[in-house]
mmCIF file of N, CA and C in Angstrom:
data_model
loop_
_atom_site.group_PDB
_atom_site.id
_atom_site.type_symbol
_atom_site.label_atom_id
_atom_site.label_comp_id
_atom_site.label_asym_id
_atom_site.label_seq_id
_atom_site.Cartn_x
_atom_site.Cartn_y
_atom_site.Cartn_z
ATOM 1 N N MET Q 51 172.567 81.345 112.681
ATOM 2 C CA MET Q 51 171.458 82.272 112.581
ATOM 3 C C MET Q 51 170.397 81.970 113.646
ATOM 4 N N MET Q 52 170.012 80.721 113.802
ATOM 5 C CA MET Q 52 168.999 80.328 114.775
ATOM 6 C C MET Q 52 169.496 80.531 116.196
ATOM 7 N N ILE Q 53 170.773 80.315 116.416
ATOM 8 C CA ILE Q 53 171.327 80.496 117.752
ATOM 9 C C ILE Q 53 171.274 81.973 118.132
ATOM 10 N N ARG Q 54 171.593 82.848 117.199
ATOM 11 C CA ARG Q 54 171.519 84.278 117.460
ATOM 12 C C ARG Q 54 170.077 84.703 117.750
ATOM 13 N N LEU Q 55 169.147 84.166 116.997
ATOM 14 C CA LEU Q 55 167.737 84.485 117.197
ATOM 15 C C LEU Q 55 167.261 84.009 118.562
ATOM 16 N N ALA Q 56 167.639 82.803 118.938
ATOM 17 C CA ALA Q 56 167.247 82.265 120.242
ATOM 18 C C ALA Q 56 167.863 83.080 121.382
ATOM 19 N N SER Q 57 169.109 83.484 121.241
ATOM 20 C CA SER Q 57 169.735 84.279 122.300
ATOM 21 C C SER Q 57 169.108 85.671 122.381
ATOM 22 N N ALA Q 58 168.700 86.229 121.249
ATOM 23 C CA ALA Q 58 168.035 87.533 121.259
ATOM 24 C C ALA Q 58 166.675 87.434 121.937
ATOM 25 N N ILE Q 59 165.945 86.350 121.692
ATOM 26 C CA ILE Q 59 164.644 86.158 122.334
ATOM 27 C C ILE Q 59 164.823 86.016 123.837
ATOM 28 N N ASN Q 60 165.798 85.256 124.271
ATOM 29 C CA ASN Q 60 166.059 85.109 125.702
ATOM 30 C C ASN Q 60 166.472 86.438 126.333
ATOM 31 N N PHE Q 61 167.201 87.241 125.605
ATOM 32 C CA PHE Q 61 167.648 88.532 126.120
ATOM 33 C C PHE Q 61 166.476 89.508 126.274
ATOM 34 N N LEU Q 62 165.514 89.415 125.373
ATOM 35 C CA LEU Q 62 164.407 90.371 125.361
ATOM 36 C C LEU Q 62 163.188 89.922 126.160
ATOM 37 N N LYS Q 63 163.283 88.836 126.883
ATOM 38 C CA LYS Q 63 162.136 88.388 127.673
ATOM 39 C C LYS Q 63 161.736 89.453 128.681
ATOM 40 N N LEU Q 64 160.456 89.554 128.931
ATOM 41 C CA LEU Q 64 159.959 90.576 129.837
ATOM 42 C C LEU Q 64 160.169 90.221 131.307
ATOM 43 N N ASP Q 65 160.489 88.988 131.596
ATOM 44 C CA ASP Q 65 160.643 88.608 132.992
ATOM 45 C C ASP Q 65 162.074 88.798 133.502
ATOM 46 N N ASN Q 66 162.910 89.470 132.746
ATOM 47 C CA ASN Q 66 164.253 89.788 133.233
ATOM 48 C C ASN Q 66 164.119 90.845 134.320
ATOM 49 N N GLN Q 67 164.435 90.480 135.534
ATOM 50 C CA GLN Q 67 164.326 91.383 136.671
ATOM 51 C C GLN Q 67 165.704 91.560 137.295
ATOM 52 N N GLU Q 68 165.836 92.652 138.034
ATOM 53 C CA GLU Q 68 167.075 92.844 138.772
ATOM 54 C C GLU Q 68 167.151 91.810 139.880
ATOM 55 N N ASP Q 69 168.318 91.609 140.403
ATOM 56 C CA ASP Q 69 168.507 90.624 141.465
ATOM 57 C C ASP Q 69 167.674 90.975 142.683
ATOM 58 N N GLY Q 70 166.946 90.008 143.199
ATOM 59 C CA GLY Q 70 166.190 90.195 144.422
ATOM 60 C C GLY Q 70 164.789 90.747 144.222
ATOM 61 N N THR Q 71 164.397 91.075 143.008
ATOM 62 C CA THR Q 71 163.052 91.598 142.789
ATOM 63 C C THR Q 71 162.116 90.482 142.352
ATOM 64 N N VAL Q 72 160.871 90.639 142.716
ATOM 65 C CA VAL Q 72 159.859 89.664 142.323
ATOM 66 C C VAL Q 72 158.743 90.434 141.625
ATOM 67 N N ALA Q 73 158.402 90.020 140.427
ATOM 68 C CA ALA Q 73 157.363 90.692 139.668
ATOM 69 C C ALA Q 73 156.010 90.451 140.315
ATOM 70 N N GLY Q 74 155.181 91.470 140.341
ATOM 71 C CA GLY Q 74 153.838 91.340 140.884
ATOM 72 C C GLY Q 74 152.875 90.828 139.827
ATOM 73 N N GLU Q 75 151.603 90.783 140.205
ATOM 74 C CA GLU Q 75 150.592 90.349 139.256
ATOM 75 C C GLU Q 75 150.375 91.430 138.207
ATOM 76 N N GLY Q 76 150.000 91.026 137.025
ATOM 77 C CA GLY Q 76 149.712 91.980 135.966
ATOM 78 C C GLY Q 76 148.342 92.606 136.172
ATOM 79 N N LEU Q 77 148.067 93.678 135.443
ATOM 80 C CA LEU Q 77 146.780 94.346 135.524
ATOM 81 C C LEU Q 77 145.788 93.673 134.580
ATOM 82 N N SER Q 78 144.528 93.654 134.998
ATOM 83 C CA SER Q 78 143.490 93.147 134.106
ATOM 84 C C SER Q 78 143.167 94.227 133.086
ATOM 85 N N ALA Q 79 142.376 93.880 132.094
ATOM 86 C CA ALA Q 79 142.002 94.846 131.062
ATOM 87 C C ALA Q 79 141.181 95.986 131.657
ATOM 88 N N VAL Q 80 140.303 95.682 132.599
ATOM 89 C CA VAL Q 80 139.477 96.716 133.234
ATOM 90 C C VAL Q 80 140.348 97.656 134.057
ATOM 91 N N GLU Q 81 141.286 97.113 134.816
ATOM 92 C CA GLU Q 81 142.190 97.951 135.606
ATOM 93 C C GLU Q 81 143.048 98.836 134.700
ATOM 94 N N THR Q 82 143.547 98.280 133.619
ATOM 95 C CA THR Q 82 144.347 99.055 132.678
ATOM 96 C C THR Q 82 143.532 100.198 132.099
ATOM 97 N N PHE Q 83 142.297 99.911 131.668
ATOM 98 C CA PHE Q 83 141.416 100.942 131.120
ATOM 99 C C PHE Q 83 141.147 102.020 132.159
ATOM 100 N N THR Q 84 140.867 101.599 133.393
ATOM 101 C CA THR Q 84 140.549 102.551 134.453
ATOM 102 C C THR Q 84 141.743 103.435 134.780
ATOM 103 N N TYR Q 85 142.897 102.840 134.979
ATOM 104 C CA TYR Q 85 144.073 103.592 135.405
ATOM 105 C C TYR Q 85 144.639 104.493 134.315
ATOM 106 N N PHE Q 86 144.620 104.041 133.070
ATOM 107 C CA PHE Q 86 145.319 104.766 132.017
ATOM 108 C C PHE Q 86 144.409 105.506 131.052
ATOM 109 N N PHE Q 87 143.081 105.329 131.132
ATOM 110 C CA PHE Q 87 142.175 106.075 130.269
ATOM 111 C C PHE Q 87 141.092 106.795 131.059
ATOM 112 N N ALA Q 88 140.324 106.072 131.837
ATOM 113 C CA ALA Q 88 139.163 106.673 132.521
ATOM 114 C C ALA Q 88 139.594 107.702 133.568
ATOM 115 N N ALA Q 89 140.510 107.340 134.443
ATOM 116 C CA ALA Q 89 140.927 108.252 135.513
ATOM 117 C C ALA Q 89 141.555 109.543 134.959
ATOM 118 N N PRO Q 90 142.489 109.477 134.002
ATOM 119 C CA PRO Q 90 143.031 110.730 133.465
ATOM 120 C C PRO Q 90 141.975 111.577 132.742
ATOM 121 N N THR Q 91 141.051 110.923 132.051
ATOM 122 C CA THR Q 91 139.997 111.664 131.358
ATOM 123 C C THR Q 91 139.096 112.381 132.348
ATOM 124 N N VAL Q 92 138.682 111.695 133.404
ATOM 125 C CA VAL Q 92 137.832 112.302 134.425
ATOM 126 C C VAL Q 92 138.562 113.452 135.112
ATOM 127 N N LEU Q 93 139.819 113.266 135.441
ATOM 128 C CA LEU Q 93 140.591 114.340 136.077
ATOM 129 C C LEU Q 93 140.728 115.544 135.159
ATOM 130 N N PHE Q 94 140.962 115.319 133.871
ATOM 131 C CA PHE Q 94 141.079 116.414 132.921
ATOM 132 C C PHE Q 94 139.773 117.198 132.836
ATOM 133 N N ILE Q 95 138.648 116.502 132.732
ATOM 134 C CA ILE Q 95 137.353 117.172 132.651
ATOM 135 C C ILE Q 95 137.062 117.930 133.939
ATOM 136 N N LEU Q 96 137.337 117.322 135.085
ATOM 137 C CA LEU Q 96 137.098 117.972 136.367
ATOM 138 C C LEU Q 96 137.926 119.248 136.506
ATOM 139 N N ILE Q 97 139.194 119.186 136.180
ATOM 140 C CA ILE Q 97 140.060 120.360 136.265
ATOM 141 C C ILE Q 97 139.605 121.429 135.272
ATOM 142 N N SER Q 98 139.187 121.020 134.085
ATOM 143 C CA SER Q 98 138.701 121.978 133.086
ATOM 144 C C SER Q 98 137.451 122.701 133.565
ATOM 145 N N VAL Q 99 136.521 121.962 134.158
ATOM 146 C CA VAL Q 99 135.276 122.569 134.648
ATOM 147 C C VAL Q 99 135.565 123.530 135.798
ATOM 148 N N ILE Q 100 136.415 123.126 136.716
ATOM 149 C CA ILE Q 100 136.760 124.000 137.844
ATOM 150 C C ILE Q 100 137.449 125.267 137.336
ATOM 151 N N THR Q 101 138.369 125.119 136.389
ATOM 152 C CA THR Q 101 139.071 126.277 135.840
ATOM 153 C C THR Q 101 138.106 127.206 135.121
ATOM 154 N N TYR Q 102 137.200 126.649 134.334
ATOM 155 C CA TYR Q 102 136.226 127.487 133.628
ATOM 156 C C TYR Q 102 135.306 128.196 134.617
ATOM 157 N N ALA Q 103 134.888 127.500 135.657
ATOM 158 C CA ALA Q 103 133.999 128.110 136.642
ATOM 159 C C ALA Q 103 134.680 129.267 137.365
ATOM 160 N N MET Q 104 135.974 129.147 137.578
ATOM 161 C CA MET Q 104 136.695 130.200 138.288
ATOM 162 C C MET Q 104 137.064 131.378 137.391
ATOM 163 N N THR Q 105 137.251 131.141 136.091
ATOM 164 C CA THR Q 105 137.742 132.204 135.218
ATOM 165 C C THR Q 105 136.809 132.534 134.068
ATOM 166 N N GLY Q 106 135.703 131.825 133.909
ATOM 167 C CA GLY Q 106 134.799 132.041 132.785
ATOM 168 C C GLY Q 106 134.152 133.409 132.818
ATOM 169 N N ASP Q 107 133.693 133.841 131.651
ATOM 170 C CA ASP Q 107 133.008 135.120 131.563
ATOM 171 C C ASP Q 107 131.718 135.073 132.370
ATOM 172 N N ARG Q 108 131.464 136.153 133.043
ATOM 173 C CA ARG Q 108 130.247 136.249 133.844
ATOM 174 C C ARG Q 108 129.271 137.177 133.133
ATOM 175 N N LYS Q 109 128.001 136.846 133.202
ATOM 176 C CA LYS Q 109 126.995 137.740 132.635
ATOM 177 C C LYS Q 109 126.845 138.943 133.548
ATOM 178 N N LYS Q 110 126.781 140.084 132.943
ATOM 179 C CA LYS Q 110 126.584 141.295 133.737
ATOM 180 C C LYS Q 110 125.098 141.394 134.064
ATOM 181 N N PRO Q 111 124.781 141.706 135.295
ATOM 182 C CA PRO Q 111 123.368 141.845 135.635
ATOM 183 C C PRO Q 111 122.768 143.025 134.887
ATOM 184 N N LYS Q 112 121.504 142.846 134.493
ATOM 185 C CA LYS Q 112 120.835 143.941 133.781
ATOM 186 C C LYS Q 112 120.712 145.144 134.705
ATOM 187 N N SER Q 113 121.116 146.224 134.189
ATOM 188 C CA SER Q 113 121.074 147.449 134.967
ATOM 189 C C SER Q 113 119.689 148.092 134.831
ATOM 190 N N THR Q 114 119.180 148.571 135.921
ATOM 191 C CA THR Q 114 117.890 149.267 135.903
ATOM 192 C C THR Q 114 118.093 150.767 135.776
ATOM 193 N N ASP Q 115 119.364 151.171 135.597
ATOM 194 C CA ASP Q 115 119.641 152.594 135.431
ATOM 195 C C ASP Q 115 119.068 153.084 134.111
ATOM 196 N N SER Q 116 118.765 154.302 134.057
ATOM 197 C CA SER Q 116 118.243 154.881 132.820
ATOM 198 C C SER Q 116 119.407 155.237 131.900
ATOM 199 N N ALA Q 117 119.117 155.507 130.683
ATOM 200 C CA ALA Q 117 120.118 155.890 129.702
ATOM 201 C C ALA Q 117 120.750 157.218 130.070
ATOM 202 N N ILE Q 118 120.103 157.976 130.866
ATOM 203 C CA ILE Q 118 120.644 159.282 131.244
ATOM 204 C C ILE Q 118 121.736 159.135 132.304
ATOM 205 N N THR Q 119 121.624 158.167 133.207
ATOM 206 C CA THR Q 119 122.566 158.044 134.320
ATOM 207 C C THR Q 119 123.656 157.005 134.110
ATOM 208 N N SER Q 120 123.599 156.233 133.043
ATOM 209 C CA SER Q 120 124.650 155.226 132.835
ATOM 210 C C SER Q 120 125.060 155.163 131.372
ATOM 211 N N ILE Q 121 126.286 154.724 131.145
ATOM 212 C CA ILE Q 121 126.806 154.556 129.795
ATOM 213 C C ILE Q 121 127.129 153.080 129.607
ATOM 214 N N GLU Q 122 126.637 152.551 128.518
ATOM 215 C CA GLU Q 122 126.900 151.130 128.247
ATOM 216 C C GLU Q 122 127.932 150.985 127.163
#
């Protein structure tokens, strides 16, 4: 039982790499937060604002026409 457990742990180690590859440095907590939370959130908000600005409802300018010459 213990031998199977030990072999499973060795098999599941995260440092198993393909031949010839060298693992780089890991990301810090700040880098992880920036890359996977802050940057996507900022991009989503930016794209949303640009899309709304391009397609949002526009206020119609107040018409100075009289009720006789225009239909609302």
